[in-house]
C-alpha cells in the first residue's frame, strides 16, 4: 500500500486495469522495419507509422552518421540562441520547396509543432473551430492558446459553417483546425469543403497533415497537394516522425506566418534544437522523396491489397481511405484479446481503446508500409483469418 497522499494514484491505476484500459508497453529489440523483434519474438510489424520504410533506410542511416561526423551529437542551445545550424536552414528550405510553400519551420516533433503554431495565432479574444476527432496535440495546442474552442462534427463542413456563423461574431478572429488524415480511422478530411467555408467567413485555416506527409499527394507532398489547394491553407503542420522515418515536426506556409511563429513560438524559443543526426537524416528523406515516387506507389499498392483482402475476410474496416486500417471490434476486451492472439501468431498490431477512441469503438489498428512484401501481407491476412474465426469476429 502506498502512503496516504499517493493512494489516489493506486486507485486510478486499479480503475484503468479493471476497465481494461491499462497500457502494457512492449519493448522493441531491433530496428524499425517490416519485421521486428518485439519482447524477444520476431513479428510482422503492422504497428508503426514507418509508411515508406525509411526508419531503417541505408541512405538515412548514412546521412545521420555523416551529420554526426561533421556536427557532433547535440545542439546545446535553443534554435533562437545558438541552435540553428546550416543543416536546419537547409532542411527548412528543402521542405518548403518539396511542399510548394514559401517557408517552413522545423521543430522537435509534430506534437510540438501544434504547441508552437496555435498560440501565436489566436488567444483569449478568439475562437477555434476544431474537428471532433482532432489529435490530442491539436487539442492541447488549443488549450495553450486560451481561445474558446468550438467543436464541429467530424469531417462536416456544413456543421463547421453553422458553428462559424453562430460564434464568430462574438470573437476577434477565428481559426479552423483539422487533422488531414485521422490517425485512428484513416479517413481524409474534406479539405476543399472546409477551405470554402473558412474562406467565406475570413477564418484562418490550419491542417495537421501528420499522417498525410509522405503519403498523400504527388510523391507524398501531403494533403494540400492531394486537394490541389496550394497557397490556400494558412498553416500546414507536418511531422518527420512518421513517413519520413526520423523525428521532428514542420510548420509550413506563407513566409509572413512562419516568420511570425519563429518570433513567438515557445517550443522554438525555449526548447533545444533537434540533433544533427535527426536533421541530416530528414534531409536524406527529402532527397529520396524528390528522386522517386516508387516508395509512395508501393505503399498505396500494399494498402489497396491489404484493405480489400481484409474486407474480403469479413472484417469491418470502418472508414479507412489510407494505409491506416482499423479492424473494428467494439469491445475493448475483445480488441485486446485480438491483438494478443495476433502477437502470439507472429503479427504485431496494437489494440486501441478509450480515451484514444470513443468508448465502444475499440479496434486493432493495422498499418502497412512500403517495407512490406506481398508475401508479408499474405502472412498477416492468414493470421487475421485464423484469429478472427477463433474469436468469432468473422
Ligand atoms: C502523430 C501525430 C502528431 C505527433 O507527431 P510527432 O512527430 O510524433 O510528435 C501530431 N499530430 C497528428 C495529427 C498526429 O497524428
mmCIF file of C-alpha atoms and ligand atoms in Angstrom:
data_model
loop_
_atom_site.group_PDB
_atom_site.id
_atom_site.type_symbol
_atom_site.label_atom_id
_atom_site.label_comp_id
_atom_site.label_asym_id
_atom_site.label_seq_id
_atom_site.Cartn_x
_atom_site.Cartn_y
_atom_site.Cartn_z
ATOM 1 C CA UNK A 1 0.000 0.000 0.000
ATOM 2 C CA UNK A 2 1.267 3.432 -0.924
ATOM 3 C CA UNK A 3 1.455 6.305 1.522
ATOM 4 C CA UNK A 4 -1.848 8.077 2.075
ATOM 5 C CA UNK A 5 -1.097 11.059 -0.164
ATOM 6 C CA UNK A 6 -0.217 8.733 -3.082
ATOM 7 C CA UNK A 7 -3.250 6.491 -2.655
ATOM 8 C CA UNK A 8 -5.159 8.273 -5.459
ATOM 9 C CA UNK A 9 -2.585 7.003 -7.960
ATOM 10 C CA UNK A 10 -3.064 3.383 -6.882
ATOM 11 C CA UNK A 11 -6.808 3.810 -7.107
ATOM 12 C CA UNK A 12 -6.643 5.326 -10.594
ATOM 13 C CA UNK A 13 -4.297 2.596 -11.848
ATOM 14 C CA UNK A 14 -6.587 -0.043 -10.347
ATOM 15 C CA UNK A 15 -9.519 1.506 -12.188
ATOM 16 C CA UNK A 16 -7.616 1.537 -15.505
ATOM 17 C CA UNK A 17 -6.794 -2.157 -15.068
ATOM 18 C CA UNK A 18 -10.372 -3.029 -14.174
ATOM 19 C CA UNK A 19 -11.673 -1.268 -17.282
ATOM 20 C CA UNK A 20 -9.058 -2.941 -19.487
ATOM 21 C CA UNK A 21 -7.542 0.485 -20.239
ATOM 22 C CA UNK A 22 -4.126 -0.019 -18.652
ATOM 23 C CA UNK A 23 -1.430 0.175 -21.334
ATOM 24 C CA UNK A 24 1.204 -2.548 -21.343
ATOM 25 C CA UNK A 25 4.241 -1.206 -23.149
ATOM 26 C CA UNK A 26 6.176 -3.603 -25.331
ATOM 27 C CA UNK A 27 9.955 -3.323 -25.850
ATOM 28 C CA UNK A 28 11.315 -3.228 -29.413
ATOM 29 C CA UNK A 29 14.644 -5.004 -29.771
ATOM 30 C CA UNK A 30 15.569 -4.337 -33.396
ATOM 31 C CA UNK A 31 15.480 -1.535 -35.961
ATOM 32 C CA UNK A 32 12.025 -0.471 -37.121
ATOM 33 C CA UNK A 33 11.214 -2.350 -40.325
ATOM 34 C CA UNK A 34 8.675 -4.676 -41.939
ATOM 35 C CA UNK A 35 9.600 -7.312 -39.363
ATOM 36 C CA UNK A 36 10.904 -6.539 -35.886
ATOM 37 C CA UNK A 37 11.996 -8.287 -32.719
ATOM 38 C CA UNK A 38 9.492 -7.340 -30.025
ATOM 39 C CA UNK A 39 9.663 -8.687 -26.468
ATOM 40 C CA UNK A 40 12.031 -11.360 -27.779
ATOM 41 C CA UNK A 41 9.780 -12.505 -30.667
ATOM 42 C CA UNK A 42 10.288 -11.864 -34.391
ATOM 43 C CA UNK A 43 6.974 -10.476 -35.620
ATOM 44 C CA UNK A 44 5.450 -8.886 -38.697
ATOM 45 C CA UNK A 45 5.257 -5.169 -37.895
ATOM 46 C CA UNK A 46 1.825 -3.646 -38.608
ATOM 47 C CA UNK A 47 2.234 -1.162 -35.792
ATOM 48 C CA UNK A 48 4.490 1.728 -36.735
ATOM 49 C CA UNK A 49 3.999 4.875 -38.827
ATOM 50 C CA UNK A 50 7.028 3.995 -40.940
ATOM 51 C CA UNK A 51 4.908 4.311 -44.112
ATOM 52 C CA UNK A 52 7.764 4.437 -46.598
ATOM 53 C CA UNK A 53 10.154 2.129 -44.763
ATOM 54 C CA UNK A 54 12.627 4.985 -44.185
ATOM 55 C CA UNK A 55 13.215 4.447 -40.447
ATOM 56 C CA UNK A 56 15.992 1.946 -41.197
ATOM 57 C CA UNK A 57 16.846 3.012 -44.752
ATOM 58 C CA UNK A 58 20.584 2.844 -45.597
ATOM 59 C CA UNK A 59 20.588 6.348 -47.115
ATOM 60 C CA UNK A 60 19.119 7.859 -43.938
ATOM 61 C CA UNK A 61 21.464 5.891 -41.695
ATOM 62 C CA UNK A 62 24.451 7.124 -43.700
ATOM 63 C CA UNK A 63 23.200 10.714 -43.632
ATOM 64 C CA UNK A 64 22.754 10.578 -39.854
ATOM 65 C CA UNK A 65 26.286 9.237 -39.412
ATOM 66 C CA UNK A 66 27.752 11.847 -41.745
ATOM 67 C CA UNK A 67 25.931 14.608 -39.857
ATOM 68 C CA UNK A 68 27.361 13.358 -36.550
ATOM 69 C CA UNK A 69 30.862 13.255 -38.045
ATOM 70 C CA UNK A 70 30.637 16.906 -39.103
ATOM 71 C CA UNK A 71 28.335 18.485 -36.484
ATOM 72 C CA UNK A 72 28.578 16.281 -33.376
ATOM 73 C CA UNK A 73 25.649 14.900 -31.430
ATOM 74 C CA UNK A 74 23.825 17.719 -29.627
ATOM 75 C CA UNK A 75 22.922 21.354 -30.281
ATOM 76 C CA UNK A 76 23.292 22.555 -26.653
ATOM 77 C CA UNK A 77 21.093 25.548 -27.465
ATOM 78 C CA UNK A 78 17.610 26.539 -28.497
ATOM 79 C CA UNK A 79 17.158 27.493 -32.150
ATOM 80 C CA UNK A 80 16.832 31.226 -31.455
ATOM 81 C CA UNK A 81 20.099 31.494 -29.481
ATOM 82 C CA UNK A 82 22.789 29.256 -30.991
ATOM 83 C CA UNK A 83 20.960 26.119 -32.092
ATOM 84 C CA UNK A 84 20.212 26.939 -35.734
ATOM 85 C CA UNK A 85 22.816 25.106 -37.816
ATOM 86 C CA UNK A 86 23.282 25.124 -41.560
ATOM 87 C CA UNK A 87 21.581 21.714 -41.520
ATOM 88 C CA UNK A 88 18.377 23.192 -40.059
ATOM 89 C CA UNK A 89 18.346 26.040 -42.558
ATOM 90 C CA UNK A 90 18.927 23.653 -45.450
ATOM 91 C CA UNK A 91 16.199 21.261 -44.295
ATOM 92 C CA UNK A 92 13.685 24.098 -43.955
ATOM 93 C CA UNK A 93 14.492 25.373 -47.434
ATOM 94 C CA UNK A 94 14.158 21.871 -48.893
ATOM 95 C CA UNK A 95 10.907 21.124 -47.053
ATOM 96 C CA UNK A 96 9.360 24.384 -48.266
ATOM 97 C CA UNK A 97 10.360 23.575 -51.863
ATOM 98 C CA UNK A 98 9.077 19.985 -51.562
ATOM 99 C CA UNK A 99 5.720 21.120 -50.264
ATOM 100 C CA UNK A 100 5.421 24.114 -52.577
ATOM 101 C CA UNK A 101 5.120 26.707 -49.790
ATOM 102 C CA UNK A 102 7.032 29.934 -49.133
ATOM 103 C CA UNK A 103 8.660 28.895 -45.883
ATOM 104 C CA UNK A 104 8.912 26.074 -43.351
ATOM 105 C CA UNK A 105 9.999 25.791 -39.745
ATOM 106 C CA UNK A 106 11.428 22.506 -38.450
ATOM 107 C CA UNK A 107 10.662 21.861 -34.759
ATOM 108 C CA UNK A 108 11.307 18.979 -32.362
ATOM 109 C CA UNK A 109 8.148 16.982 -33.071
ATOM 110 C CA UNK A 110 4.708 17.098 -34.627
ATOM 111 C CA UNK A 111 3.291 17.377 -31.128
ATOM 112 C CA UNK A 112 5.474 20.431 -30.526
ATOM 113 C CA UNK A 113 4.508 21.893 -33.893
ATOM 114 C CA UNK A 114 0.924 22.321 -32.693
ATOM 115 C CA UNK A 115 2.043 23.833 -29.385
ATOM 116 C CA UNK A 116 4.265 26.174 -31.398
ATOM 117 C CA UNK A 117 1.873 27.218 -34.150
ATOM 118 C CA UNK A 118 -1.526 27.692 -32.489
ATOM 119 C CA UNK A 119 -0.884 30.091 -29.545
ATOM 120 C CA UNK A 120 0.798 32.822 -31.643
ATOM 121 C CA UNK A 121 -2.229 32.979 -33.956
ATOM 122 C CA UNK A 122 -5.142 33.033 -31.510
ATOM 123 C CA UNK A 123 -5.673 33.999 -27.878
ATOM 124 C CA UNK A 124 -8.375 34.704 -25.311
ATOM 125 C CA UNK A 125 -10.367 37.017 -27.556
ATOM 126 C CA UNK A 126 -10.528 34.440 -30.361
ATOM 127 C CA UNK A 127 -12.360 31.250 -31.316
ATOM 128 C CA UNK A 128 -11.059 27.962 -32.720
ATOM 129 C CA UNK A 129 -13.276 25.653 -34.795
ATOM 130 C CA UNK A 130 -11.957 22.134 -34.276
ATOM 131 C CA UNK A 131 -12.991 18.749 -35.745
ATOM 132 C CA UNK A 132 -14.492 16.435 -33.123
ATOM 133 C CA UNK A 133 -11.774 13.822 -33.735
ATOM 134 C CA UNK A 134 -8.728 16.104 -33.884
ATOM 135 C CA UNK A 135 -5.460 14.752 -32.494
ATOM 136 C CA UNK A 136 -4.514 15.282 -28.832
ATOM 137 C CA UNK A 137 -1.660 17.605 -29.795
ATOM 138 C CA UNK A 138 -4.121 19.924 -31.555
ATOM 139 C CA UNK A 139 -6.421 19.843 -28.543
ATOM 140 C CA UNK A 140 -3.521 20.698 -26.225
ATOM 141 C CA UNK A 141 -2.295 23.444 -28.573
ATOM 142 C CA UNK A 142 -5.783 24.960 -28.467
ATOM 143 C CA UNK A 143 -5.817 24.798 -24.668
ATOM 144 C CA UNK A 144 -2.455 26.566 -24.512
ATOM 145 C CA UNK A 145 -3.758 29.317 -26.782
ATOM 146 C CA UNK A 146 -6.564 30.017 -24.320
ATOM 147 C CA UNK A 147 -9.056 30.663 -27.140
ATOM 148 C CA UNK A 148 -12.650 29.456 -26.991
ATOM 149 C CA UNK A 149 -12.822 26.030 -28.687
ATOM 150 C CA UNK A 150 -15.960 25.151 -30.640
ATOM 151 C CA UNK A 151 -16.066 21.556 -31.834
ATOM 152 C CA UNK A 152 -17.737 20.799 -35.174
ATOM 153 C CA UNK A 153 -18.910 17.345 -36.229
ATOM 154 C CA UNK A 154 -16.288 15.092 -37.744
ATOM 155 C CA UNK A 155 -15.425 15.941 -41.377
ATOM 156 C CA UNK A 156 -18.571 18.057 -41.697
ATOM 157 C CA UNK A 157 -18.035 21.420 -43.466
ATOM 158 C CA UNK A 158 -21.754 22.271 -43.183
ATOM 159 C CA UNK A 159 -21.622 21.913 -39.408
ATOM 160 C CA UNK A 160 -18.354 23.867 -39.326
ATOM 161 C CA UNK A 161 -20.119 26.679 -41.203
ATOM 162 C CA UNK A 162 -23.093 26.626 -38.837
ATOM 163 C CA UNK A 163 -20.731 26.870 -35.863
ATOM 164 C CA UNK A 164 -18.766 29.690 -37.514
ATOM 165 C CA UNK A 165 -21.977 31.673 -38.196
ATOM 166 C CA UNK A 166 -23.100 31.211 -34.619
ATOM 167 C CA UNK A 167 -19.866 32.002 -32.788
ATOM 168 C CA UNK A 168 -17.515 34.086 -34.942
ATOM 169 C CA UNK A 169 -19.401 37.400 -34.408
ATOM 170 C CA UNK A 170 -18.648 37.168 -30.673
ATOM 171 C CA UNK A 171 -14.885 37.000 -31.138
ATOM 172 C CA UNK A 172 -11.989 38.988 -32.614
ATOM 173 C CA UNK A 173 -10.915 36.271 -35.077
ATOM 174 C CA UNK A 174 -11.379 32.608 -35.847
ATOM 175 C CA UNK A 175 -9.131 29.688 -36.730
ATOM 176 C CA UNK A 176 -10.345 26.421 -38.246
ATOM 177 C CA UNK A 177 -8.143 23.387 -37.477
ATOM 178 C CA UNK A 178 -8.423 19.870 -38.793
ATOM 179 C CA UNK A 179 -6.352 16.716 -38.930
ATOM 180 C CA UNK A 180 -5.555 15.831 -42.548
ATOM 181 C CA UNK A 181 -5.744 12.052 -42.174
ATOM 182 C CA UNK A 182 -7.402 10.954 -38.937
ATOM 183 C CA UNK A 183 -4.982 8.693 -37.156
ATOM 184 C CA UNK A 184 -7.425 6.212 -35.649
ATOM 185 C CA UNK A 185 -9.893 5.848 -38.558
ATOM 186 C CA UNK A 186 -7.691 6.516 -41.576
ATOM 187 C CA UNK A 187 -10.250 8.803 -43.231
ATOM 188 C CA UNK A 188 -9.308 12.020 -45.034
ATOM 189 C CA UNK A 189 -10.624 15.470 -44.047
ATOM 190 C CA UNK A 190 -12.730 17.181 -46.774
ATOM 191 C CA UNK A 191 -10.179 19.949 -47.102
ATOM 192 C CA UNK A 192 -11.798 21.565 -50.139
ATOM 193 C CA UNK A 193 -15.149 21.983 -48.396
ATOM 194 C CA UNK A 194 -13.541 23.192 -45.181
ATOM 195 C CA UNK A 195 -11.451 25.718 -47.089
ATOM 196 C CA UNK A 196 -14.511 27.134 -48.868
ATOM 197 C CA UNK A 197 -16.350 27.591 -45.589
ATOM 198 C CA UNK A 198 -13.381 29.206 -43.843
ATOM 199 C CA UNK A 199 -12.645 31.498 -46.804
ATOM 200 C CA UNK A 200 -16.281 32.639 -46.965
ATOM 201 C CA UNK A 201 -16.082 33.825 -43.360
ATOM 202 C CA UNK A 202 -12.491 35.093 -43.258
ATOM 203 C CA UNK A 203 -11.370 32.435 -40.802
ATOM 204 C CA UNK A 204 -7.690 31.394 -40.580
ATOM 205 C CA UNK A 205 -7.026 27.777 -41.593
ATOM 206 C CA UNK A 206 -4.655 25.106 -40.311
ATOM 207 C CA UNK A 207 -4.328 21.439 -41.281
ATOM 208 C CA UNK A 208 -2.245 18.893 -39.373
ATOM 209 C CA UNK A 209 -1.029 16.506 -42.041
ATOM 210 C CA UNK A 210 0.992 14.168 -39.801
ATOM 211 C CA UNK A 211 -0.363 11.003 -41.448
ATOM 212 C CA UNK A 212 -0.562 12.528 -44.935
ATOM 213 C CA UNK A 213 3.014 13.823 -45.149
ATOM 214 C CA UNK A 214 4.906 11.430 -47.424
ATOM 215 C CA UNK A 215 1.669 9.513 -48.055
ATOM 216 C CA UNK A 216 -0.937 11.674 -49.832
ATOM 217 C CA UNK A 217 -0.464 13.923 -52.842
ATOM 218 C CA UNK A 218 2.030 13.696 -55.696
ATOM 219 C CA UNK A 219 5.087 11.816 -54.449
ATOM 220 C CA UNK A 220 3.924 12.227 -50.855
ATOM 221 C CA UNK A 221 3.641 16.033 -50.886
ATOM 222 C CA UNK A 222 0.720 15.865 -48.488
ATOM 223 C CA UNK A 223 -2.985 16.580 -48.223
ATOM 224 C CA UNK A 224 -2.872 20.143 -49.581
ATOM 225 C CA UNK A 225 -1.311 18.769 -52.754
ATOM 226 C CA UNK A 226 -3.862 15.914 -52.794
ATOM 227 C CA UNK A 227 -6.664 18.508 -52.974
ATOM 228 C CA UNK A 228 -4.732 20.977 -55.169
ATOM 229 C CA UNK A 229 -5.148 23.700 -52.558
ATOM 230 C CA UNK A 230 -1.649 25.187 -52.774
ATOM 231 C CA UNK A 231 -1.344 28.569 -51.116
ATOM 232 C CA UNK A 232 -4.870 28.362 -49.678
ATOM 233 C CA UNK A 233 -4.371 26.843 -46.231
ATOM 234 C CA UNK A 234 -2.627 29.353 -43.975
ATOM 235 C CA UNK A 235 -0.659 26.795 -41.962
ATOM 236 C CA UNK A 236 0.293 23.206 -42.729
ATOM 237 C CA UNK A 237 1.573 21.214 -39.776
ATOM 238 C CA UNK A 238 3.514 18.069 -40.540
ATOM 239 C CA UNK A 239 5.725 15.518 -38.898
ATOM 240 C CA UNK A 240 9.005 13.951 -39.903
ATOM 241 C CA UNK A 241 8.426 11.179 -37.346
ATOM 242 C CA UNK A 242 6.073 9.099 -39.493
ATOM 243 C CA UNK A 243 6.534 8.600 -43.253
ATOM 244 C CA UNK A 244 9.837 10.489 -43.153
ATOM 245 C CA UNK A 245 11.089 7.851 -40.734
ATOM 246 C CA UNK A 246 13.040 10.148 -38.400
ATOM 247 C CA UNK A 247 11.706 12.649 -35.853
ATOM 248 C CA UNK A 248 10.557 16.253 -35.819
ATOM 249 C CA UNK A 249 7.676 18.470 -36.822
ATOM 250 C CA UNK A 250 7.215 21.077 -39.510
ATOM 251 C CA UNK A 251 5.176 24.266 -39.702
ATOM 252 C CA UNK A 252 4.794 25.283 -43.334
ATOM 253 C CA UNK A 253 3.025 28.081 -45.160
ATOM 254 C CA UNK A 254 3.309 31.745 -46.039
ATOM 255 C CA UNK A 255 6.582 33.402 -45.083
ATOM 256 C CA UNK A 256 4.758 36.076 -43.092
ATOM 257 C CA UNK A 257 3.199 33.456 -40.820
ATOM 258 C CA UNK A 258 6.246 31.211 -40.453
ATOM 259 C CA UNK A 259 8.460 34.224 -39.638
ATOM 260 C CA UNK A 260 5.928 35.310 -37.022
ATOM 261 C CA UNK A 261 5.902 31.841 -35.444
ATOM 262 C CA UNK A 262 9.731 31.937 -35.304
ATOM 263 C CA UNK A 263 9.432 35.062 -33.149
ATOM 264 C CA UNK A 264 6.660 33.802 -30.891
ATOM 265 C CA UNK A 265 6.582 30.004 -30.555
ATOM 266 C CA UNK A 266 7.569 28.887 -27.086
ATOM 267 C CA UNK A 267 8.758 25.349 -28.010
ATOM 268 C CA UNK A 268 11.031 27.005 -30.583
ATOM 269 C CA UNK A 269 12.294 29.684 -28.185
ATOM 270 C CA UNK A 270 12.607 27.606 -25.012
ATOM 271 C CA UNK A 271 13.439 24.016 -26.003
ATOM 272 C CA UNK A 272 16.658 22.888 -27.674
ATOM 273 C CA UNK A 273 17.012 22.269 -31.392
ATOM 274 C CA UNK A 274 16.829 18.822 -32.962
ATOM 275 C CA UNK A 275 20.108 16.932 -33.231
ATOM 276 C CA UNK A 276 22.407 16.902 -36.263
ATOM 277 C CA UNK A 277 21.722 13.163 -36.791
ATOM 278 C CA UNK A 278 17.956 13.736 -36.937
ATOM 279 C CA UNK A 279 18.215 16.789 -39.132
ATOM 280 C CA UNK A 280 20.683 15.151 -41.515
ATOM 281 C CA UNK A 281 18.542 12.022 -41.810
ATOM 282 C CA UNK A 282 15.462 14.171 -42.570
ATOM 283 C CA UNK A 283 17.382 15.835 -45.403
ATOM 284 C CA UNK A 284 18.127 12.406 -46.871
ATOM 285 C CA UNK A 285 14.413 11.544 -46.639
ATOM 286 C CA UNK A 286 13.542 14.657 -48.665
ATOM 287 C CA UNK A 287 16.201 13.665 -51.225
ATOM 288 C CA UNK A 288 14.655 10.203 -51.597
ATOM 289 C CA UNK A 289 11.119 11.552 -51.976
ATOM 290 C CA UNK A 290 12.217 14.073 -54.592
ATOM 291 C CA UNK A 291 14.169 11.453 -56.547
ATOM 292 C CA UNK A 292 11.416 8.892 -56.930
ATOM 293 C CA UNK A 293 7.767 8.195 -56.270
ATOM 294 C CA UNK A 294 8.389 4.432 -56.153
ATOM 295 C CA UNK A 295 8.076 4.091 -52.365
ATOM 296 C CA UNK A 296 4.826 6.060 -52.236
ATOM 297 C CA UNK A 297 3.420 3.951 -55.099
ATOM 298 C CA UNK A 298 4.460 0.747 -53.332
ATOM 299 C CA UNK A 299 2.780 1.907 -50.117
ATOM 300 C CA UNK A 300 -0.525 2.524 -51.910
ATOM 301 C CA UNK A 301 -0.390 -0.797 -53.802
ATOM 302 C CA UNK A 302 0.078 -2.574 -50.480
ATOM 303 C CA UNK A 303 -2.688 -0.501 -48.909
ATOM 304 C CA UNK A 304 -5.219 -1.324 -51.632
ATOM 305 C CA UNK A 305 -4.426 -5.041 -51.431
ATOM 306 C CA UNK A 306 -4.470 -5.324 -47.653
ATOM 307 C CA UNK A 307 -7.706 -3.356 -47.257
ATOM 308 C CA UNK A 308 -9.550 -5.310 -49.969
ATOM 309 C CA UNK A 309 -8.406 -8.690 -48.663
ATOM 310 C CA UNK A 310 -9.168 -7.791 -45.032
ATOM 311 C CA UNK A 311 -12.686 -6.801 -46.083
ATOM 312 C CA UNK A 312 -12.999 -9.999 -48.156
ATOM 313 C CA UNK A 313 -12.320 -11.974 -44.995
ATOM 314 C CA UNK A 314 -15.385 -10.299 -43.493
ATOM 315 C CA UNK A 315 -13.808 -7.729 -41.182
ATOM 316 C CA UNK A 316 -15.259 -4.259 -40.655
ATOM 317 C CA UNK A 317 -12.524 -1.779 -41.588
ATOM 318 C CA UNK A 318 -14.507 1.348 -40.748
ATOM 319 C CA UNK A 319 -13.952 4.488 -42.801
ATOM 320 C CA UNK A 320 -10.368 3.838 -43.877
ATOM 321 C CA UNK A 321 -9.177 5.560 -47.085
ATOM 322 C CA UNK A 322 -5.442 5.418 -46.318
ATOM 323 C CA UNK A 323 -2.782 2.975 -45.042
ATOM 324 C CA UNK A 324 -4.357 3.294 -41.576
ATOM 325 C CA UNK A 325 -6.624 0.245 -41.442
ATOM 326 C CA UNK A 326 -8.761 -0.178 -38.321
ATOM 327 C CA UNK A 327 -10.246 -3.604 -37.682
ATOM 328 C CA UNK A 328 -13.341 -2.520 -35.792
ATOM 329 C CA UNK A 329 -14.106 -4.780 -32.813
ATOM 330 C CA UNK A 330 -16.178 -2.590 -30.483
ATOM 331 C CA UNK A 331 -15.417 -4.060 -27.085
ATOM 332 C CA UNK A 332 -12.030 -3.087 -25.683
ATOM 333 C CA UNK A 333 -11.546 -6.506 -24.054
ATOM 334 C CA UNK A 334 -12.072 -8.215 -27.408
ATOM 335 C CA UNK A 335 -9.691 -5.776 -29.120
ATOM 336 C CA UNK A 336 -7.001 -6.505 -26.531
ATOM 337 C CA UNK A 337 -7.512 -10.245 -26.884
ATOM 338 C CA UNK A 338 -7.410 -9.995 -30.682
ATOM 339 C CA UNK A 339 -4.142 -8.050 -30.556
ATOM 340 C CA UNK A 340 -2.634 -10.502 -28.034
ATOM 341 C CA UNK A 341 -3.557 -13.511 -30.199
ATOM 342 C CA UNK A 342 -2.167 -11.841 -33.332
ATOM 343 C CA UNK A 343 1.091 -11.279 -31.493
ATOM 344 C CA UNK A 344 1.295 -14.923 -30.388
ATOM 345 C CA UNK A 345 0.824 -15.890 -34.039
ATOM 346 C CA UNK A 346 3.615 -13.500 -35.157
ATOM 347 C CA UNK A 347 1.740 -10.306 -36.105
ATOM 348 C CA UNK A 348 2.265 -7.050 -34.195
ATOM 349 C CA UNK A 349 -0.799 -4.760 -34.346
ATOM 350 C CA UNK A 350 -1.985 -2.778 -31.344
ATOM 351 C CA UNK A 351 -5.436 -2.561 -29.857
ATOM 352 C CA UNK A 352 -6.707 0.956 -29.317
ATOM 353 C CA UNK A 353 -9.375 1.860 -26.799
ATOM 354 C CA UNK A 354 -10.721 4.789 -24.803
ATOM 355 C CA UNK A 355 -9.593 7.575 -24.439
ATOM 356 C CA UNK A 356 -7.767 7.405 -27.780
ATOM 357 C CA UNK A 357 -11.040 6.380 -29.468
ATOM 358 C CA UNK A 358 -14.593 6.702 -28.081
ATOM 359 C CA UNK A 359 -15.864 4.011 -25.696
ATOM 360 C CA UNK A 360 -17.420 1.068 -27.548
ATOM 361 C CA UNK A 361 -15.380 1.728 -30.712
ATOM 362 C CA UNK A 362 -12.257 -0.223 -29.768
ATOM 363 C CA UNK A 363 -10.251 -1.617 -32.631
ATOM 364 C CA UNK A 364 -6.985 -3.160 -33.699
ATOM 365 C CA UNK A 365 -5.136 -0.698 -35.898
ATOM 366 C CA UNK A 366 -3.149 -2.197 -38.784
ATOM 367 C CA UNK A 367 -0.572 -0.125 -40.652
ATOM 368 C CA UNK A 368 1.155 -1.492 -43.703
ATOM 369 C CA UNK A 369 4.228 0.149 -45.226
ATOM 370 C CA UNK A 370 6.343 0.171 -48.369
ATOM 371 C CA UNK A 371 8.739 -2.100 -46.459
ATOM 372 C CA UNK A 372 6.233 -4.976 -46.644
ATOM 373 C CA UNK A 373 6.250 -7.524 -49.462
ATOM 374 C CA UNK A 374 3.135 -9.190 -50.856
ATOM 375 C CA UNK A 375 4.215 -12.362 -49.008
ATOM 376 C CA UNK A 376 4.321 -10.375 -45.743
ATOM 377 C CA UNK A 377 0.785 -9.111 -46.317
ATOM 378 C CA UNK A 378 -0.433 -12.631 -47.124
ATOM 379 C CA UNK A 379 1.123 -13.931 -43.921
ATOM 380 C CA UNK A 380 -0.676 -11.194 -41.985
ATOM 381 C CA UNK A 381 -4.010 -11.922 -43.681
ATOM 382 C CA UNK A 382 -3.726 -15.627 -42.912
ATOM 383 C CA UNK A 383 -3.223 -14.807 -39.230
ATOM 384 C CA UNK A 384 -6.132 -12.291 -39.249
ATOM 385 C CA UNK A 385 -8.367 -15.041 -40.648
ATOM 386 C CA UNK A 386 -7.273 -17.648 -38.103
ATOM 387 C CA UNK A 387 -7.603 -15.354 -35.078
ATOM 388 C CA UNK A 388 -10.810 -13.763 -36.411
ATOM 389 C CA UNK A 389 -12.501 -17.186 -36.660
ATOM 390 C CA UNK A 390 -11.168 -18.328 -33.322
ATOM 391 C CA UNK A 391 -12.638 -15.264 -31.583
ATOM 392 C CA UNK A 392 -15.895 -15.333 -33.552
ATOM 393 C CA UNK A 393 -15.289 -11.971 -35.233
ATOM 394 C CA UNK A 394 -15.725 -13.361 -38.764
HETATM 395 C C1 LIG B 1 1.334 11.626 -34.693
HETATM 396 C C2 LIG B 1 0.687 12.946 -34.756
HETATM 397 C C3 LIG B 1 1.302 14.057 -34.196
HETATM 398 C C4 LIG B 1 2.567 13.946 -33.405
HETATM 399 O O1 LIG B 1 3.692 13.879 -34.224
HETATM 400 P P1 LIG B 1 5.101 13.538 -33.533
HETATM 401 O O2 LIG B 1 6.079 13.983 -34.542
HETATM 402 O O3 LIG B 1 5.100 12.079 -33.263
HETATM 403 O O4 LIG B 1 5.160 14.327 -32.276
HETATM 404 C C5 LIG B 1 0.694 15.284 -34.334
HETATM 405 N N1 LIG B 1 -0.487 15.411 -34.986
HETATM 406 C C6 LIG B 1 -1.103 14.351 -35.534
HETATM 407 C C7 LIG B 1 -2.391 14.558 -36.263
HETATM 408 C C8 LIG B 1 -0.548 13.083 -35.432
HETATM 409 O O5 LIG B 1 -1.167 12.034 -35.957
#
